[in-house]
Short mmCIF file of C-alpha atoms and ligand atoms in Angstrom, two decimals:
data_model
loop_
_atom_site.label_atom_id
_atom_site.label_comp_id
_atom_site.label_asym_id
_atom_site.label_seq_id
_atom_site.Cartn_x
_atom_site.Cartn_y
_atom_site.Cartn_z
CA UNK A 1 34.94 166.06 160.13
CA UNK A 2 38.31 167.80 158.28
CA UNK A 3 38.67 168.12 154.40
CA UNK A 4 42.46 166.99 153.67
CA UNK A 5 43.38 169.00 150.54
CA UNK A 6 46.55 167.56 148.97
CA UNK A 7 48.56 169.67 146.40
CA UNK A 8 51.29 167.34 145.72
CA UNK A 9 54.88 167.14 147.19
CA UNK A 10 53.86 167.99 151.42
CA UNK A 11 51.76 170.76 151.20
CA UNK A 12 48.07 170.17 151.63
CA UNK A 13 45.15 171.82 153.34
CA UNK A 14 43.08 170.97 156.76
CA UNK A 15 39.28 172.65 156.40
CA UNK A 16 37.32 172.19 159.03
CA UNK A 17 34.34 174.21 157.91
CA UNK A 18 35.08 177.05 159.73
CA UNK A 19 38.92 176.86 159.60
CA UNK A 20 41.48 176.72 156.45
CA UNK A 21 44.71 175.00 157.82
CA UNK A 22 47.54 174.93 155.26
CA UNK A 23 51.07 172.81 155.57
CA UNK A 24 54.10 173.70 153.67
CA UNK A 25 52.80 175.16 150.68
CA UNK A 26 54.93 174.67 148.37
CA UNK A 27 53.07 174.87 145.33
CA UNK A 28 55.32 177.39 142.71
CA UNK A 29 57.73 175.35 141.18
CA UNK A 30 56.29 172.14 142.20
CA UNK A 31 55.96 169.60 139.52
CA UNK A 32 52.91 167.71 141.23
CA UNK A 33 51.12 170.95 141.76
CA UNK A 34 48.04 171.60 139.73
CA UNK A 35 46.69 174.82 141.60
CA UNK A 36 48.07 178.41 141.60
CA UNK A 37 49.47 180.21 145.05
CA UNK A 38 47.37 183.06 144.52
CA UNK A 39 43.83 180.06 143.87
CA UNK A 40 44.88 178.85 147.45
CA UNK A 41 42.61 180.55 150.50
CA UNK A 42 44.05 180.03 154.12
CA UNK A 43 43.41 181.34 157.77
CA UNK A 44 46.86 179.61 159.54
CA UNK A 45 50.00 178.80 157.30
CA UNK A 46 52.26 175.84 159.14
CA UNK A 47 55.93 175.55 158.03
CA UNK A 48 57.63 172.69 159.21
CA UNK A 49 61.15 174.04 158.10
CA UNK A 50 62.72 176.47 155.83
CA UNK A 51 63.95 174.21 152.97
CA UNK A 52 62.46 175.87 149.68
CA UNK A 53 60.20 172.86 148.55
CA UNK A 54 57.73 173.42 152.08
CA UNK A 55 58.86 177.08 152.93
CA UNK A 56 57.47 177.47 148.80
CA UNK A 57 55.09 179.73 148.82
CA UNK A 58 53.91 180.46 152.19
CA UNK A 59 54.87 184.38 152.63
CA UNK A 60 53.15 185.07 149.46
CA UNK A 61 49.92 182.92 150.55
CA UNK A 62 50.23 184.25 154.09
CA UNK A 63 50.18 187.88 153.06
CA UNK A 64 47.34 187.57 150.59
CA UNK A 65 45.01 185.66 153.25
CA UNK A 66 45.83 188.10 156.19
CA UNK A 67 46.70 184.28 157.37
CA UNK A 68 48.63 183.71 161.01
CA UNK A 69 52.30 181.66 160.32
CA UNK A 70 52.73 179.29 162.66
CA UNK A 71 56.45 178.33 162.85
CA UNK A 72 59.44 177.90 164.54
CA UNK A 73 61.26 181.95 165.37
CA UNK A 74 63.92 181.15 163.28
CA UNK A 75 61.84 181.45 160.23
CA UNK A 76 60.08 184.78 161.27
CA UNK A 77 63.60 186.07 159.65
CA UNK A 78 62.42 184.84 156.12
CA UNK A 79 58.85 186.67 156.57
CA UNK A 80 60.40 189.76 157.51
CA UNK A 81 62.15 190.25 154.50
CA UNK A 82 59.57 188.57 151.71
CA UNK A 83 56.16 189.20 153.93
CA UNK A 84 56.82 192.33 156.00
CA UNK A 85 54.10 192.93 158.83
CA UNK A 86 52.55 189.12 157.99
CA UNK A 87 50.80 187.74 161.38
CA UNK A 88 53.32 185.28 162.72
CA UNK A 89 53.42 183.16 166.20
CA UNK A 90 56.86 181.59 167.09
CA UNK A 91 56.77 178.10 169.00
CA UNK A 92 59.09 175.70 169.49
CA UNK A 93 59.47 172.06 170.02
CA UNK A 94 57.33 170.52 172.75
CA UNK A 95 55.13 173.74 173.02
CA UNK A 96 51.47 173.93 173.03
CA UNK A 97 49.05 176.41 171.64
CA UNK A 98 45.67 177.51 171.45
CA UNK A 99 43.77 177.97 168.35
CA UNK A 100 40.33 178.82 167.41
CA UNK A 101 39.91 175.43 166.01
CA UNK A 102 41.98 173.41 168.36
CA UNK A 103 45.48 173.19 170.00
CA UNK A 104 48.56 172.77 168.30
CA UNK A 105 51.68 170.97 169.65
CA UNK A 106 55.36 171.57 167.99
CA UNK A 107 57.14 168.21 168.18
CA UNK A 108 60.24 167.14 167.16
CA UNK A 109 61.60 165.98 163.38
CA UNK A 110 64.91 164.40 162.60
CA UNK A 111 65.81 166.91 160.05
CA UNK A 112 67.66 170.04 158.80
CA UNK A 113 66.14 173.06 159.28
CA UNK A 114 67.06 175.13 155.62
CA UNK A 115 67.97 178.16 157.85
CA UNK A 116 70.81 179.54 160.18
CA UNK A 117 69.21 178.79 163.80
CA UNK A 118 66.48 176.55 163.52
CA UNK A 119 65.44 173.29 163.37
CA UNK A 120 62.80 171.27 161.55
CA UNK A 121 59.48 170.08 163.29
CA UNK A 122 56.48 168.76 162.75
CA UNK A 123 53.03 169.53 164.28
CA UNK A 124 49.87 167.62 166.07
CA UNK A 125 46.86 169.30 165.44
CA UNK A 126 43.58 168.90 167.12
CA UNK A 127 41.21 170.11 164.77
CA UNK A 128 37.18 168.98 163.92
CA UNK A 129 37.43 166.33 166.50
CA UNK A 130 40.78 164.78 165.47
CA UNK A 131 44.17 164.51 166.22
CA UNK A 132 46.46 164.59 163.22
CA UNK A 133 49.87 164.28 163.28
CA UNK A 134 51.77 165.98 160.44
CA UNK A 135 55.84 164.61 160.55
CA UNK A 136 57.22 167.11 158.22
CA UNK A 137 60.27 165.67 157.18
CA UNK A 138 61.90 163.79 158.89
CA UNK A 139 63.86 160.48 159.75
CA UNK A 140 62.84 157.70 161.65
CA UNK A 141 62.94 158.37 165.25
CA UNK A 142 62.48 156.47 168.32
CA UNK A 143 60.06 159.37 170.20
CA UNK A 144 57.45 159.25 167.26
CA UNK A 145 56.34 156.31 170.01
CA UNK A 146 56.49 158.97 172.57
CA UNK A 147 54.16 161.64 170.43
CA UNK A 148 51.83 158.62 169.80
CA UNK A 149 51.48 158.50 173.48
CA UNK A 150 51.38 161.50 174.60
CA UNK A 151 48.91 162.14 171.61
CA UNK A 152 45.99 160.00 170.46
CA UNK A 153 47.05 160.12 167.17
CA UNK A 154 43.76 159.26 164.54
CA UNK A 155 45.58 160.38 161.35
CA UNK A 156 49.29 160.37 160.86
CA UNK A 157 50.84 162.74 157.54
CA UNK A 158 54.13 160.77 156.48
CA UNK A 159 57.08 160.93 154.05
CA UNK A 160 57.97 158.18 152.51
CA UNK A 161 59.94 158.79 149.19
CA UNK A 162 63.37 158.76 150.87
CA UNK A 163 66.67 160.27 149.80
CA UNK A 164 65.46 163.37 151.99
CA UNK A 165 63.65 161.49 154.49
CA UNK A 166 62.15 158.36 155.62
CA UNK A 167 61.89 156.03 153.16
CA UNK A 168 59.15 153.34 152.94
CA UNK A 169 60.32 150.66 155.00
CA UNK A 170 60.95 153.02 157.85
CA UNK A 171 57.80 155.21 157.47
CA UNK A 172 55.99 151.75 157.75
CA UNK A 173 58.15 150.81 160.89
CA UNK A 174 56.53 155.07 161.84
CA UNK A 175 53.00 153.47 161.96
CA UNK A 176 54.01 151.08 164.48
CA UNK A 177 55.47 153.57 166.95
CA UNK A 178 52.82 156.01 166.52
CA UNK A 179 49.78 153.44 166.69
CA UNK A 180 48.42 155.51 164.47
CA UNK A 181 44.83 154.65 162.51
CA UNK A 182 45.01 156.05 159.61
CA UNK A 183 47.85 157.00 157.04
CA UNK A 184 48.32 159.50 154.19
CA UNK A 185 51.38 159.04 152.24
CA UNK A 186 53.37 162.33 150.92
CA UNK A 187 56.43 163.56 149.94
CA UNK A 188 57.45 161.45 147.09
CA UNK A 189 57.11 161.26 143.34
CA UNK A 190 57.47 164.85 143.05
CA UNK A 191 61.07 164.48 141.63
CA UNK A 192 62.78 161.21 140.40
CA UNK A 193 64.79 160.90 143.34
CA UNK A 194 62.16 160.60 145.60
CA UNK A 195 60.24 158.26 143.32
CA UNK A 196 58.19 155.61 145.02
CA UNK A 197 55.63 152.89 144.12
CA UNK A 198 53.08 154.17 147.10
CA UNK A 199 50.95 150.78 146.56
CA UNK A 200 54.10 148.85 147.92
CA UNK A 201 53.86 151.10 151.22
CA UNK A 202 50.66 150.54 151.43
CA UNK A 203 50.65 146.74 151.35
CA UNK A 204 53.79 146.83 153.88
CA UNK A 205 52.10 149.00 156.21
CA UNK A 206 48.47 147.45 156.35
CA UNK A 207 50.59 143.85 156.58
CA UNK A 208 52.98 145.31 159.71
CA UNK A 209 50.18 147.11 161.37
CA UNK A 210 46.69 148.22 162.21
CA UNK A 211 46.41 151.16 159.85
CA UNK A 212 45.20 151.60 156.91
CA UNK A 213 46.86 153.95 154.25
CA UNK A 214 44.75 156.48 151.59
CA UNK A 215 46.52 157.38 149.07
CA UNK A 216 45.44 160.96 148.15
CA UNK A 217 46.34 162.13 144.61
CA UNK A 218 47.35 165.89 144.18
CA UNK A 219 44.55 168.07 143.20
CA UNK A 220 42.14 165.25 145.26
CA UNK A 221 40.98 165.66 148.70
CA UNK A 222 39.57 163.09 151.35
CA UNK A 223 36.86 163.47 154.14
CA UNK A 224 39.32 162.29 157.12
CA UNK A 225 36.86 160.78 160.01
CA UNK A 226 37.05 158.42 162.34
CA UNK A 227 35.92 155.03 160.86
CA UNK A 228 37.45 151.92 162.02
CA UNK A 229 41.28 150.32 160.11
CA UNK A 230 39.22 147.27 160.37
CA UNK A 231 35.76 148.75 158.18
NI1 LIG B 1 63.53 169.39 154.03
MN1 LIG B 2 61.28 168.28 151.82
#
């Protein structure tokens, strides 16, 4: 079983029990955020790309926690000037990697990447006996079908308040291609530009496919498991 952490915008935790996995955490200048950078505890930092609202506050957290960065090598140029000496592991897109909790794939996002170089990604994790697939942001893109085959996908992390990414309609069209279980919403409300009404995405995705979507508030976490869309 993994605790899903969620402190607004796309930055949330994975906790396995053993294993503190943070995403994009962006949580100093966030207006969703109700927790401080220096309250957050982490062993691996993830950042999908460098664009200041999932970069946020990850060389600060990843200093403080002795915590490995995980990230595209591009980005290792940010740490070097704001985190000197902070563990980091380059990957890129389609590469694999071995954790103590699990492997780790890099897969592509439709996106920019917020620095000179680099691209944006997003990440499949196989942690506490699931696979969770965590888009970053990103567009709508034919290969998500491709990661949901290659991957098993049991929980699927999405953006849906568009202007910046997917919107609803084609984060809902996401859950098709991935054939994906289970759905967590993020990435919207956070600014009015991104504002959504997440109830709507849930009723258009549970009526266009199998999944079923939790809709996690910020500060609020959720026991991810494997129970059945249908339960
Ligand atoms: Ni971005
Ligand atoms: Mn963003």
């Amino acid at each position: 079983m993994v605790k899903f952490t969620y402190y607004g915008h796309a930055a949330f935790l994975l906790d396995d029990g053993k294993y503190k996995l943070l995403f994009d955490p962006f949580v100093t200048g966030n207006p969703a955020a109700k927790v401080k950078a220096a309250d957050i505890k982490a062993d691996f930092v993830f950042v999908t790309h460098a664009h200041a609202d999932h970069l946020g506050d990850a060389p600060y957290i990843a200093k403080a926690n002795n915590a490995e960065v995980i990230a595209i090598p591009e980005i290792l140029n940010v740490f070097e000037t704001d985190a000197p000496n902070v563990k980091f592991h380059g990957m890129n897109i389609g590469g694999s990697l071995m954790l103590p909790f699990g492997k780790v794939r890099m897969v592509f996002a439709e996106h920019s990447s917020g620095i000179a170089g680099g691209i944006a990604c997003g990440f499949v994790v196989y942690v506490g006996g699931l696979v969770i697939y965590y888009a970053g942001d990103t567009a709508l893109f034919s290969d998500m079908k491709l990661i949901g085959q290659k991957d098993n996908i049991d929980w699927a992390i999405l953006p849906i308040g568009d202007n910046y990414t997917m919107g609803m309609e084609d984060a809902a069209l996401a859950v098709q291609m991935l054939n994906v279980r289970h759905v967590i919403p993020v990435h919207y409300n956070t600014w009015p530009v991104i504002e959504q009404n997440v109830q709507d995405y849930k009723k258009l995705t549970e009526s266009t496919s199998r999944a079923r979507v939790h809709i996690v508030e910020s500060g609020e976490d959720l026991q991810l498991e494997l129970v059945d869309a249908e339960a």
